[in-house]
Amino acid sequence: MMAKGKKLYLGLVVLFMYAPIAVLIAQSFNASRYRGHWTGFTWDWYIALFANEDIVNAFLNTLSIGVLSASLATLLALVTALGLRRMGSHGRIFFRGLANIPLLNADIVTGISLMLLFLGLGLRLGYDTILMAHVVINLPYAMLCILPQVLSMDRVCYEAALDLGATPLQAFRKVILPELRPGIMAAFLLSFAMSADDFIVTYFTKGAGIETLTTEIYAEIKLGIHPEMYALSTLFFVAVIVLVTLLLFNYRMIRRYRKAEKREAGV
């Protein structure tokens, strides 16, 4: 009886979380422009969405900024994690705490601070400032994915590669990188998801004439909710589901990799 009660409670929680999204998805296929009035199934709003040049440009900006910022944040996180590995325990704890502060800081504080910094440096707000801002907000998340794996990494294989005649660069490329690949992939996917989902920091660091999907949705909604926004929100939700699936798949790869390592070590 208690087990059924737990399942019922879990089902109600899931229903509460996803019922609004289900309504949104259904509304994106509704032929009627009016909410709550179903008149038939249609693809018209998706066709109108892809015919909207502003939406397409916002999507391309979101995609390019997401890929570039995720790549830069992952690279910086990898270099930082390798540097922290060589530090003493006290310095490592201090810098790890310092890196976690942006995770707890309010987005609006980060957005306003970055805007003031860019303006103080004489930079013109636009694509470049959004990209730099997204690298800043993505870096702590990328470090969360990479740093634990770097700190738990065994240095024996790297030193063995050097003893066998490999250069430091070859040993890093053929020994260290394959071992860190799951963490690097997780850092990139999580950073891309955070970049695509960000609104507040993007809103304060973007200039006139450039929009991402989140800011474009906000601008469109201020003029009134159009059915195309239902279609765009549905596609956004599907993209998030795909990213989460990739992250879960990557997590399973990490677990398999660690189990294989333990078997080889005879643990």
Short mmCIF file of C-alpha atoms in Angstrom, two decimals, residues 16-168:
data_model
loop_
_atom_site.label_atom_id
_atom_site.label_comp_id
_atom_site.label_asym_id
_atom_site.label_seq_id
_atom_site.Cartn_x
_atom_site.Cartn_y
_atom_site.Cartn_z
CA PHE A 16 2.46 19.00 -11.91
CA MET A 17 5.88 19.64 -13.50
CA TYR A 18 5.09 18.64 -17.08
CA ALA A 19 1.36 19.33 -17.53
CA PRO A 20 1.97 23.00 -18.50
CA ILE A 21 4.59 21.92 -21.03
CA ALA A 22 2.20 19.32 -22.46
CA VAL A 23 -0.43 22.04 -22.89
CA LEU A 24 2.14 24.26 -24.60
CA ILE A 25 3.13 21.47 -27.02
CA ALA A 26 -0.52 20.72 -27.81
CA GLN A 27 -1.20 24.40 -28.41
CA SER A 28 1.67 24.58 -30.91
CA PHE A 29 -0.26 22.15 -33.13
CA ASN A 30 -3.63 23.86 -32.66
CA ALA A 31 -5.07 25.40 -35.82
CA SER A 32 -6.78 28.09 -33.75
CA ARG A 33 -4.90 31.24 -32.77
CA TYR A 34 -6.89 31.40 -29.53
CA ARG A 35 -5.80 29.57 -26.42
CA GLY A 36 -8.06 26.84 -25.04
CA HIS A 37 -10.03 26.44 -28.25
CA TRP A 38 -9.00 23.37 -30.27
CA THR A 39 -10.03 23.52 -33.92
CA GLY A 40 -7.74 20.90 -35.46
CA PHE A 41 -4.16 19.76 -36.01
CA THR A 42 -1.80 21.92 -38.07
CA TRP A 43 1.89 22.49 -38.86
CA ASP A 44 1.23 26.11 -39.87
CA TRP A 45 2.84 27.68 -36.81
CA TYR A 46 6.08 25.74 -37.35
CA ILE A 47 6.12 26.77 -41.01
CA ALA A 48 5.51 30.40 -39.99
CA LEU A 49 8.24 30.09 -37.37
CA PHE A 50 10.92 29.05 -39.88
CA ALA A 51 9.72 31.74 -42.27
CA ASN A 52 10.37 34.39 -39.60
CA GLU A 53 13.78 35.89 -40.40
CA ASP A 54 14.22 37.36 -36.91
CA ILE A 55 13.70 33.96 -35.30
CA VAL A 56 16.11 32.26 -37.71
CA ASN A 57 18.80 34.87 -37.03
CA ALA A 58 18.26 34.53 -33.28
CA PHE A 59 18.59 30.76 -33.59
CA LEU A 60 21.86 31.06 -35.55
CA ASN A 61 23.22 33.48 -32.95
CA THR A 62 22.23 31.15 -30.13
CA LEU A 63 23.84 28.18 -31.87
CA SER A 64 27.12 29.91 -32.71
CA ILE A 65 27.46 31.62 -29.31
CA GLY A 66 26.60 28.35 -27.55
CA VAL A 67 29.19 26.30 -29.45
CA LEU A 68 31.96 28.91 -29.17
CA SER A 69 31.36 29.75 -25.51
CA ALA A 70 31.07 26.07 -24.56
CA SER A 71 34.32 25.27 -26.40
CA LEU A 72 36.22 28.15 -24.79
CA ALA A 73 34.80 27.46 -21.33
CA THR A 74 35.68 23.76 -21.61
CA LEU A 75 39.23 24.56 -22.74
CA LEU A 76 39.74 27.08 -19.93
CA ALA A 77 38.25 24.67 -17.39
CA LEU A 78 40.63 21.93 -18.54
CA VAL A 79 43.70 24.17 -18.26
CA THR A 80 42.55 25.51 -14.88
CA ALA A 81 41.86 22.02 -13.54
CA LEU A 82 45.31 20.80 -14.61
CA GLY A 83 46.83 23.84 -12.89
CA LEU A 84 44.85 23.25 -9.68
CA ARG A 85 46.09 19.65 -9.62
CA ARG A 86 49.65 20.94 -9.18
CA MET A 87 48.72 23.31 -6.34
CA GLY A 88 48.79 22.55 -2.65
CA SER A 89 45.63 21.46 -0.88
CA HIS A 90 44.99 24.85 0.78
CA GLY A 91 45.39 26.82 -2.44
CA ARG A 92 43.25 24.28 -4.29
CA ILE A 93 40.43 24.56 -1.75
CA PHE A 94 40.59 28.36 -1.92
CA PHE A 95 40.39 28.52 -5.72
CA ARG A 96 37.67 25.84 -5.87
CA GLY A 97 35.58 27.93 -3.50
CA LEU A 98 36.32 31.02 -5.56
CA ALA A 99 35.18 29.23 -8.72
CA ASN A 100 31.92 28.15 -7.07
CA ILE A 101 30.87 31.71 -6.12
CA PRO A 102 29.44 32.50 -9.61
CA LEU A 103 27.18 29.45 -9.27
CA LEU A 104 25.55 30.98 -6.19
CA ASN A 105 25.61 34.59 -7.39
CA ALA A 106 22.37 36.05 -8.73
CA ASP A 107 22.26 36.18 -12.53
CA ILE A 108 21.11 39.79 -12.52
CA VAL A 109 24.17 40.79 -10.46
CA THR A 110 26.46 38.96 -12.87
CA GLY A 111 24.73 40.49 -15.89
CA ILE A 112 24.92 44.08 -14.60
CA SER A 113 28.53 43.61 -13.47
CA LEU A 114 29.62 42.30 -16.86
CA MET A 115 27.75 45.10 -18.65
CA LEU A 116 29.50 47.75 -16.53
CA LEU A 117 32.86 46.05 -17.08
CA PHE A 118 32.46 45.95 -20.86
CA LEU A 119 31.30 49.57 -21.00
CA GLY A 120 34.15 50.60 -18.69
CA LEU A 121 36.63 48.95 -21.06
CA GLY A 122 35.13 50.87 -23.96
CA LEU A 123 33.67 47.80 -25.65
CA ARG A 124 30.57 48.05 -27.78
CA LEU A 125 27.83 45.72 -26.60
CA GLY A 126 27.05 43.10 -29.21
CA TYR A 127 27.94 39.58 -30.31
CA ASP A 128 31.45 39.64 -28.80
CA THR A 129 30.30 40.82 -25.37
CA ILE A 130 27.58 38.14 -25.26
CA LEU A 131 30.20 35.52 -26.14
CA MET A 132 32.59 36.68 -23.41
CA ALA A 133 29.77 36.85 -20.87
CA HIS A 134 28.67 33.31 -21.68
CA VAL A 135 32.24 32.04 -21.27
CA VAL A 136 32.26 33.60 -17.80
CA ILE A 137 28.97 32.01 -16.71
CA ASN A 138 29.82 28.64 -18.31
CA LEU A 139 33.30 28.26 -16.84
CA PRO A 140 32.22 27.24 -13.28
CA TYR A 141 29.88 24.57 -14.68
CA ALA A 142 32.60 23.23 -16.95
CA MET A 143 35.00 23.04 -14.00
CA LEU A 144 32.43 21.07 -12.00
CA CYS A 145 32.51 18.42 -14.72
CA ILE A 146 36.27 18.31 -15.35
CA LEU A 147 37.98 19.10 -12.03
CA PRO A 148 36.91 15.99 -10.05
CA GLN A 149 38.09 13.74 -12.87
CA VAL A 150 41.42 15.58 -13.12
CA LEU A 151 42.03 15.35 -9.37
CA SER A 152 41.26 11.61 -9.33
CA MET A 153 43.45 10.90 -12.35
CA ASP A 154 46.40 8.54 -11.88
CA ARG A 155 49.71 10.04 -13.02
CA VAL A 156 51.41 6.66 -13.47
CA CYS A 157 50.25 6.15 -17.07
CA TYR A 158 51.44 9.62 -18.07
CA GLU A 159 54.88 9.04 -16.54
CA ALA A 160 55.06 5.59 -18.15
CA ALA A 161 54.39 7.15 -21.54
CA LEU A 162 57.25 9.60 -20.96
CA ASP A 163 59.56 6.75 -19.94
CA LEU A 164 58.70 4.93 -23.17
CA GLY A 165 59.86 7.88 -25.27
CA ALA A 166 56.73 9.96 -25.76
CA THR A 167 57.02 13.72 -25.64
CA PRO A 168 54.94 15.58 -23.01
#
